Short mmCIF file of C-alpha atoms in Angstrom, two decimals:
data_model
loop_
_atom_site.label_atom_id
_atom_site.label_comp_id
_atom_site.label_asym_id
_atom_site.label_seq_id
_atom_site.Cartn_x
_atom_site.Cartn_y
_atom_site.Cartn_z
CA MET U 1 -11.62 2.65 3.09
CA THR U 2 -13.34 3.27 6.49
CA GLN U 3 -15.91 6.08 7.26
CA GLN U 4 -13.17 7.89 9.32
CA ASP U 5 -10.81 7.74 6.40
CA ARG U 6 -13.49 8.89 4.13
CA SER U 7 -14.43 11.99 6.24
CA LEU U 8 -10.81 12.89 5.72
CA VAL U 9 -10.97 13.10 1.95
CA ARG U 10 -11.34 16.70 0.73
CA GLU U 11 -11.39 16.93 -2.96
CA HIS U 12 -11.96 19.40 -5.62
CA PRO U 13 -12.51 18.73 -9.35
CA LEU U 14 -9.35 20.65 -10.22
CA GLU U 15 -7.32 18.11 -8.34
CA LEU U 16 -7.62 15.68 -11.06
CA ILE U 17 -4.86 17.86 -12.44
CA PRO U 18 -1.53 17.04 -10.50
CA PHE U 19 -0.55 20.69 -10.78
CA PHE U 20 -3.33 21.78 -8.37
CA ARG U 21 -2.60 18.94 -5.65
CA ARG U 22 0.46 20.75 -4.42
CA TRP U 23 -1.56 22.93 -2.20
CA GLN U 24 -3.29 21.80 0.85
CA PRO U 25 -7.14 22.12 1.08
CA SER U 26 -8.30 25.54 2.80
CA LEU U 27 -11.28 27.69 2.49
CA VAL U 28 -9.60 30.45 0.30
CA ARG U 29 -7.83 27.64 -1.99
CA ASP U 30 -11.32 25.71 -2.40
CA TRP U 31 -13.09 28.94 -3.35
CA LEU U 32 -10.40 29.95 -5.70
CA TYR U 33 -10.34 26.58 -7.42
CA THR U 34 -14.18 26.78 -7.63
CA VAL U 35 -13.98 30.28 -9.37
CA ILE U 36 -11.22 28.56 -11.92
CA TRP U 37 -13.25 25.31 -12.29
CA SER U 38 -16.55 27.25 -13.01
CA THR U 39 -14.63 29.42 -15.62
CA LEU U 40 -13.32 26.37 -17.49
CA LEU U 41 -16.87 24.93 -17.39
CA GLY U 42 -18.27 28.10 -18.55
CA VAL U 43 -15.64 28.18 -21.49
CA VAL U 44 -16.51 24.61 -22.46
CA LEU U 45 -20.29 24.94 -22.46
CA THR U 46 -19.84 28.09 -24.58
CA ALA U 47 -17.85 26.11 -27.22
CA PHE U 48 -20.69 23.44 -27.14
CA VAL U 49 -23.61 25.85 -27.57
CA ARG U 50 -21.74 27.44 -30.45
CA LEU U 51 -20.93 24.31 -32.24
CA LEU U 52 -24.15 22.25 -31.66
CA THR U 53 -26.92 25.00 -31.65
CA ASN U 54 -27.87 27.87 -33.81
CA ASP U 55 -27.03 30.50 -31.35
CA ASP U 56 -27.88 33.95 -32.31
CA ALA U 57 -25.78 35.80 -29.86
CA THR U 58 -22.24 36.88 -30.46
CA LEU U 59 -19.46 34.78 -29.03
CA TYR U 60 -18.65 37.63 -26.69
CA GLU U 61 -22.20 37.69 -25.38
CA ARG U 62 -22.45 34.11 -25.15
CA LEU U 63 -19.19 33.81 -23.48
CA TRP U 64 -19.80 36.32 -20.59
CA SER U 65 -23.24 35.22 -20.01
CA MET U 66 -22.28 31.49 -19.59
CA LEU U 67 -19.25 32.54 -17.24
CA LEU U 68 -21.68 34.46 -15.31
CA MET U 69 -23.98 31.71 -14.82
CA SER U 70 -21.37 28.81 -14.35
CA ASN U 71 -19.62 31.09 -11.53
CA LEU U 72 -23.17 31.65 -9.93
CA VAL U 73 -23.71 27.63 -10.03
CA GLY U 74 -20.16 26.82 -8.82
CA ALA U 75 -20.80 29.40 -5.84
CA ILE U 76 -24.25 28.18 -5.03
CA PHE U 77 -23.06 24.67 -5.05
CA HIS U 78 -19.77 25.32 -3.03
CA GLY U 79 -21.69 27.30 -0.56
CA VAL U 80 -24.61 25.05 0.18
CA ALA U 81 -22.26 22.00 0.25
CA LEU U 82 -20.22 23.89 2.94
CA MET U 83 -23.40 24.98 5.06
CA ALA U 84 -24.73 21.22 4.68
CA ASN U 85 -21.62 19.80 6.06
CA ARG U 86 -21.67 22.26 8.93
CA LEU U 87 -25.44 21.66 9.61
CA LEU U 88 -25.40 17.94 9.38
CA ASP U 89 -22.07 17.39 11.18
CA GLY U 90 -20.13 16.54 7.82
CA TRP U 91 -22.77 13.67 6.72
CA PRO U 92 -22.69 14.58 2.91
CA ARG U 93 -18.91 14.07 2.88
CA ARG U 94 -18.92 10.94 5.12
CA ALA U 95 -22.11 9.41 3.51
CA PRO U 96 -22.13 6.09 1.79
CA ARG U 97 -21.56 6.02 -2.00
CA VAL U 98 -25.21 5.76 -3.11
CA PRO U 99 -26.65 8.53 -0.87
CA ARG U 100 -23.56 10.66 -1.51
CA VAL U 101 -24.21 10.52 -5.31
CA LEU U 102 -27.88 11.37 -4.98
CA PHE U 103 -27.24 14.05 -2.71
CA ASN U 104 -24.71 15.72 -4.97
CA MET U 105 -26.99 15.15 -8.06
CA ALA U 106 -29.99 16.79 -6.29
CA LEU U 107 -27.71 19.68 -5.08
CA MET U 108 -25.97 20.18 -8.38
CA ALA U 109 -29.53 20.40 -10.21
CA PHE U 110 -30.80 22.74 -7.56
CA SER U 111 -27.47 24.88 -8.24
CA VAL U 112 -27.85 24.76 -11.82
CA LEU U 113 -31.39 25.64 -12.11
CA LEU U 114 -30.99 28.52 -9.40
CA GLY U 115 -27.88 29.71 -11.13
CA VAL U 116 -29.31 29.85 -14.41
CA LEU U 117 -32.36 31.78 -13.39
CA ILE U 118 -30.38 34.32 -11.58
CA GLY U 119 -28.01 34.64 -14.29
CA ASN U 120 -30.66 35.21 -16.97
CA MET U 121 -32.28 37.85 -14.61
CA ILE U 122 -29.12 39.81 -14.43
CA TRP U 123 -27.84 39.32 -17.85
CA ASN U 124 -31.25 39.57 -19.75
CA GLY U 125 -33.59 41.16 -17.20
CA SER U 126 -35.53 37.84 -17.73
CA ASN U 127 -38.30 36.93 -14.86
CA PRO U 128 -37.06 33.71 -13.26
CA LEU U 129 -40.80 32.61 -13.08
CA HIS U 130 -41.32 32.76 -16.73
CA LEU U 131 -37.96 30.74 -17.01
CA LEU U 132 -39.00 28.28 -14.40
CA GLY U 133 -42.12 27.64 -16.36
CA ASN U 134 -40.29 26.53 -19.49
CA ARG U 135 -39.90 22.89 -19.39
CA ALA U 136 -37.10 22.90 -21.94
CA VAL U 137 -35.05 25.21 -19.91
CA VAL U 138 -35.76 23.42 -16.59
CA LEU U 139 -34.73 19.87 -18.58
CA GLN U 140 -31.52 21.27 -19.77
CA CYS U 141 -30.59 22.37 -16.31
CA LEU U 142 -31.43 19.02 -14.94
CA VAL U 143 -29.26 17.35 -17.58
CA ILE U 144 -26.47 19.62 -16.91
CA GLY U 145 -26.73 19.24 -13.28
CA ALA U 146 -26.74 15.54 -13.57
CA PHE U 147 -23.68 15.55 -15.81
CA VAL U 148 -21.66 17.77 -13.54
CA ALA U 149 -22.87 15.53 -10.42
CA LEU U 150 -21.49 12.42 -12.22
CA LEU U 151 -18.32 14.16 -12.85
CA MET U 152 -17.94 15.24 -9.27
CA TYR U 153 -18.72 11.58 -8.31
CA MET U 154 -15.83 10.36 -10.49
CA VAL U 155 -13.55 13.01 -9.04
CA ARG U 156 -14.41 11.91 -5.46
CA SER U 157 -13.81 8.24 -6.38
CA ALA U 158 -10.42 9.19 -7.86
CA ALA U 159 -9.66 11.13 -4.55
CA GLU U 160 -10.60 8.20 -2.27
CA ARG U 161 -8.47 5.79 -4.31
CA ARG U 162 -5.50 8.22 -3.80
CA SER U 163 -6.09 8.78 -0.36
CA ALA U 164 -6.35 5.20 0.25
CA ARG U 165 -3.28 4.56 -1.37
CA ALA U 166 -1.31 7.18 0.67
CA MET U 167 -2.67 5.91 3.81
CA GLU U 168 -1.55 2.30 3.03
CA ALA U 169 1.74 3.70 2.33
CA VAL U 170 1.96 5.26 5.74
CA ARG U 171 0.85 2.34 7.25
CA GLN U 172 3.59 0.26 5.47
CA GLN U 173 6.05 2.83 6.79
CA GLU U 174 4.66 2.45 10.25
CA PHE U 175 5.24 -1.14 10.23
CA VAL U 176 8.56 -1.12 8.98
CA ALA U 177 9.52 1.48 11.69
CA ALA U 178 7.86 -0.56 14.52
CA SER U 179 9.40 -3.85 12.92
CA ALA U 180 12.88 -2.13 12.91
CA ARG U 181 12.26 -1.27 16.69
CA MET U 182 11.07 -4.61 17.82
CA LEU U 183 14.46 -6.07 16.06
CA ALA U 184 16.51 -3.67 18.03
CA GLU U 185 14.72 -4.53 21.19
CA ALA U 186 15.10 -8.43 20.56
CA ARG U 187 18.89 -7.88 19.74
CA LEU U 188 19.24 -5.97 23.07
CA ARG U 189 17.54 -8.57 24.84
CA ALA U 190 19.53 -11.29 23.33
CA LEU U 191 22.67 -9.65 24.28
CA GLN U 192 21.51 -8.94 27.98
CA ALA U 193 20.46 -12.82 28.04
CA GLN U 194 24.16 -13.46 27.15
CA ILE U 195 25.52 -11.29 29.80
CA GLU U 196 23.25 -11.67 32.71
CA PRO U 197 24.08 -15.25 33.41
CA HIS U 198 27.70 -14.26 33.87
CA PHE U 199 26.94 -11.64 36.22
CA LEU U 200 24.61 -13.90 38.18
CA TYR U 201 27.22 -16.75 38.43
CA ASN U 202 29.90 -14.26 39.57
CA THR U 203 27.72 -12.51 42.05
CA LEU U 204 26.46 -15.69 43.55
CA ALA U 205 30.24 -16.92 43.84
CA ASN U 206 31.26 -13.80 45.64
CA VAL U 207 28.19 -14.25 48.13
CA VAL U 208 29.41 -17.61 48.76
CA SER U 209 32.96 -16.42 49.45
CA LEU U 210 31.63 -13.69 51.75
CA ILE U 211 29.34 -15.84 53.95
CA GLY U 212 32.09 -16.97 56.26
CA PRO U 213 34.57 -14.20 56.82
CA ARG U 214 32.21 -11.16 56.16
CA PRO U 215 28.63 -12.27 56.55
CA ALA U 216 27.21 -8.64 56.71
CA GLN U 217 28.90 -7.91 53.44
CA ALA U 218 27.30 -11.03 51.82
CA GLN U 219 24.08 -10.28 52.98
CA HIS U 220 24.28 -6.75 51.87
CA MET U 221 25.34 -8.05 48.28
CA LEU U 222 22.72 -10.48 48.14
CA GLU U 223 20.07 -8.07 49.02
CA ARG U 224 21.19 -5.52 46.34
CA PHE U 225 21.45 -8.28 43.78
CA ILE U 226 17.72 -9.15 44.53
CA ASP U 227 16.75 -5.48 44.12
CA TYR U 228 18.81 -5.49 40.59
CA LEU U 229 16.74 -8.77 39.56
CA ARG U 230 13.41 -7.15 40.62
CA ALA U 231 14.06 -3.91 38.78
CA SER U 232 15.53 -5.88 35.95
CA LEU U 233 12.16 -8.09 35.75
CA ALA U 234 10.07 -5.03 35.87
CA ALA U 235 11.98 -3.31 33.05
CA SER U 236 11.87 -6.35 30.97
CA ARG U 237 8.03 -6.41 31.19
CA SER U 238 7.38 -2.73 30.54
CA ASP U 239 7.48 -0.63 27.36
CA GLU U 240 8.56 2.40 29.34
CA ALA U 241 10.59 3.41 32.43
CA THR U 242 11.46 6.60 34.32
CA LEU U 243 14.79 7.96 34.77
CA ALA U 244 14.08 7.41 38.63
CA SER U 245 13.39 3.72 37.93
CA GLU U 246 16.56 3.40 35.76
CA ALA U 247 18.58 5.14 38.29
CA ALA U 248 17.55 2.72 41.16
CA LEU U 249 18.36 -0.31 38.79
CA ILE U 250 21.92 1.00 38.15
CA ALA U 251 22.33 2.00 41.79
CA ALA U 252 21.66 -1.90 42.57
CA TYR U 253 23.68 -3.02 39.84
CA LEU U 254 26.85 -0.84 41.03
CA ASP U 255 26.20 -1.69 44.61
CA VAL U 256 26.73 -5.20 44.06
CA LEU U 257 29.87 -4.62 41.88
CA VAL U 258 31.31 -2.21 44.69
CA VAL U 259 31.16 -5.13 47.03
CA ARG U 260 33.03 -7.37 44.41
CA MET U 261 35.68 -4.71 43.27
CA GLY U 262 35.98 -2.75 46.46
CA ASP U 263 37.77 0.47 46.61
CA ARG U 264 38.48 0.20 42.96
CA LEU U 265 34.93 1.34 42.17
CA ARG U 266 33.03 4.39 43.20
CA TYR U 267 29.98 6.03 41.67
CA ARG U 268 27.70 8.77 41.99
CA ILE U 269 24.12 9.10 40.37
CA ASP U 270 22.79 12.83 39.95
CA VAL U 271 19.20 13.01 38.65
CA PRO U 272 17.43 16.16 39.43
CA ASP U 273 13.80 16.08 40.76
CA GLU U 274 12.26 17.42 37.81
CA LEU U 275 13.65 14.74 35.61
CA ARG U 276 13.01 11.79 37.88
CA GLN U 277 9.82 11.07 36.02
CA PHE U 278 11.03 11.73 32.52
CA ARG U 279 10.22 8.64 30.39
CA ILE U 280 12.72 6.56 28.65
CA ALA U 281 12.84 3.11 27.15
CA PRO U 282 13.87 0.39 29.81
CA MET U 283 16.97 -0.78 30.38
CA LEU U 284 18.59 1.95 28.16
CA LEU U 285 21.32 3.05 30.26
CA GLN U 286 22.44 0.07 32.03
CA PRO U 287 24.22 -1.50 29.28
CA VAL U 288 26.17 1.81 28.79
CA VAL U 289 27.05 1.61 32.56
CA GLU U 290 27.97 -2.13 32.02
CA ASN U 291 30.33 -1.11 29.23
CA ALA U 292 32.06 1.47 31.32
CA ILE U 293 32.66 -1.05 33.87
CA ALA U 294 34.06 -3.80 31.47
CA HIS U 295 36.00 -1.69 29.11
CA GLY U 296 36.98 1.26 31.49
CA LEU U 297 37.29 0.37 34.94
CA GLU U 298 37.97 -3.56 35.32
CA PRO U 299 41.19 -3.11 33.03
CA LYS U 300 42.43 -0.18 35.15
CA VAL U 301 44.49 -1.35 38.18
CA GLU U 302 43.51 1.47 40.63
CA GLY U 303 39.78 1.53 39.24
CA GLY U 304 37.86 4.66 39.08
CA GLU U 305 34.71 6.34 39.37
CA ILE U 306 31.37 6.33 37.34
CA VAL U 307 29.03 9.46 37.29
CA VAL U 308 25.50 9.22 35.88
CA SER U 309 24.03 12.62 35.31
CA ALA U 310 21.05 14.30 33.70
CA ARG U 311 20.34 17.79 32.60
CA VAL U 312 17.88 19.76 30.58
CA GLU U 313 19.66 21.29 27.61
CA GLY U 314 17.12 23.36 25.38
CA GLU U 315 14.41 21.14 24.10
CA GLN U 316 16.38 18.02 24.87
CA VAL U 317 17.62 15.85 28.07
CA SER U 318 21.21 15.08 28.30
CA ILE U 319 21.99 11.96 30.12
CA ARG U 320 25.90 11.45 30.61
CA ILE U 321 27.49 8.09 31.64
CA SER U 322 31.15 9.17 32.64
CA ASP U 323 34.04 7.13 33.96
CA THR U 324 37.72 7.66 34.77
CA GLY U 325 38.78 4.19 33.42
CA ALA U 326 41.33 3.29 30.76
CA GLY U 327 39.67 5.00 27.99
CA LEU U 328 40.05 4.28 24.33
CA ASN U 329 42.82 1.66 23.92
CA GLU U 330 42.89 0.08 20.58
CA SER U 331 45.67 -2.21 21.62
CA ALA U 332 43.80 -3.80 24.47
CA PRO U 333 42.15 -7.14 24.11
CA ARG U 334 38.32 -7.05 23.28
CA LYS U 335 35.90 -8.60 25.56
CA PRO U 336 32.90 -10.56 24.38
CA GLY U 337 30.10 -7.90 23.44
CA GLY U 338 32.95 -5.32 23.07
CA GLY U 339 32.20 -2.87 20.19
CA VAL U 340 28.40 -3.70 19.87
CA GLY U 341 27.03 -1.79 22.89
CA LEU U 342 27.12 1.59 21.21
CA SER U 343 25.95 0.44 17.93
CA ASN U 344 23.01 -1.42 19.80
CA LEU U 345 22.41 1.78 21.58
CA ARG U 346 22.46 3.97 18.40
CA GLU U 347 20.14 1.32 16.45
CA ARG U 348 17.65 1.46 19.47
CA LEU U 349 17.32 5.19 19.74
CA GLY U 350 16.98 5.38 16.02
CA SER U 351 14.08 3.10 15.95
CA LEU U 352 12.63 4.82 19.26
CA TYR U 353 13.17 8.41 18.18
CA GLY U 354 14.19 8.60 14.62
CA GLY U 355 16.52 11.51 14.12
CA ALA U 356 15.40 13.23 17.33
CA ALA U 357 17.91 11.57 19.55
CA LYS U 358 21.68 10.90 19.29
CA VAL U 359 24.56 9.41 21.04
CA GLU U 360 28.01 10.79 21.48
CA LEU U 361 31.27 9.25 22.47
CA LEU U 362 33.55 11.74 24.12
CA GLU U 363 37.01 11.33 25.63
CA ASN U 364 37.62 12.74 29.14
CA GLN U 365 40.76 14.40 30.30
CA PRO U 366 42.95 13.02 31.76
CA CYS U 367 41.48 9.62 31.56
CA GLY U 368 38.10 7.78 30.96
CA MET U 369 35.22 8.20 28.71
CA THR U 370 31.77 9.76 28.49
CA VAL U 371 28.65 8.47 26.62
CA ARG U 372 26.17 11.24 26.11
CA LEU U 373 22.82 10.72 25.37
CA LEU U 374 20.47 13.55 23.85
CA LEU U 375 16.95 12.49 23.99
CA PRO U 376 13.93 15.01 22.94
CA LEU U 377 12.38 16.64 25.97
CA ASN U 378 8.65 16.00 24.99
CA VAL U 379 8.57 12.90 23.26
CA SER U 380 7.81 9.45 24.80
CA PRO U 381 9.65 6.23 23.38
CA THR U 382 6.08 4.50 23.32
CA SER U 383 4.79 7.39 21.11
CA ILE U 384 6.17 5.68 18.02
CA PRO U 385 3.75 3.51 16.03
CA SER U 386 3.05 0.13 16.87
CA VAL U 387 2.82 -3.02 14.79
CA PRO U 388 -0.84 -2.99 13.45
#
């Protein structure tokens, strides 16, 4: 357990009992626990005194005097410990084991001695200085102080072990979440690695066919293809992208396809200025656009239009990729990769944002589909834990 972890451990003897662990530590709770703990100790000590000594006092007198003194001891110990932690910048709580035990034993001995002196002065009107000169009383106070300090040490050790187990469980959960994210990313990149060579070969074949009859169009297609490759390479080496960079990548990709498909493809990208720097995972939208082309517009003879838009809706950013393509057609033959795009996207969003993001597939009227991504407005995809 590190010093930083140890500083986070706040314990109270009552936390040995599971019932008292349900409330988070606070100033009020800790003081209340101290009263309960001191009262219980007072009852136990009264029983010991009655059983092991020839006590002349009545049970009522002994019980109330013991409760008074044990609560005074508890209040002194609690108050001095709080002040020491504040004045020493938390050193008593963060101190290594031996110095911490010695500090607590000294503080407890002081608290017991002072509490007994003040308690006797209040209850019996005894002179504290006379009691302080009684070696038997002082020795009893020191023994009780050492016993309670040892008990506090055991409580502290139990709390540290409990906290260490909880932190290890959290680290394991973070590791599992990070592993799931890496797996989703690896699957996506594997899918892209299968698709991009076909896009590369088809584009180069188109460029070659255009060089002779339409050299300007061939040059334009080649330039936009280089833009697309440059943006894809940058995205593949980054953990985050912006909506602006994703829009530029999609525009380059669609420009290449416009040359290939001609009038059968039109597109529009509408990203408002206030969302251009909104951070998302790289290559999050391009596979959706690619799916819209492959399964929506290419099967349709007259083609259609793709619209990529983003809007703020409450605490979320809504990104829509709409097409006027063939829409859902269960009888149409499936292309390679068909059906895995959305599941891949859902898995990726789940690993990046947990339950804070979702994907919706909506049917357009009169034709086409819309994929709607709802992402949390104030959460970065790289804010999730990384692999330790």
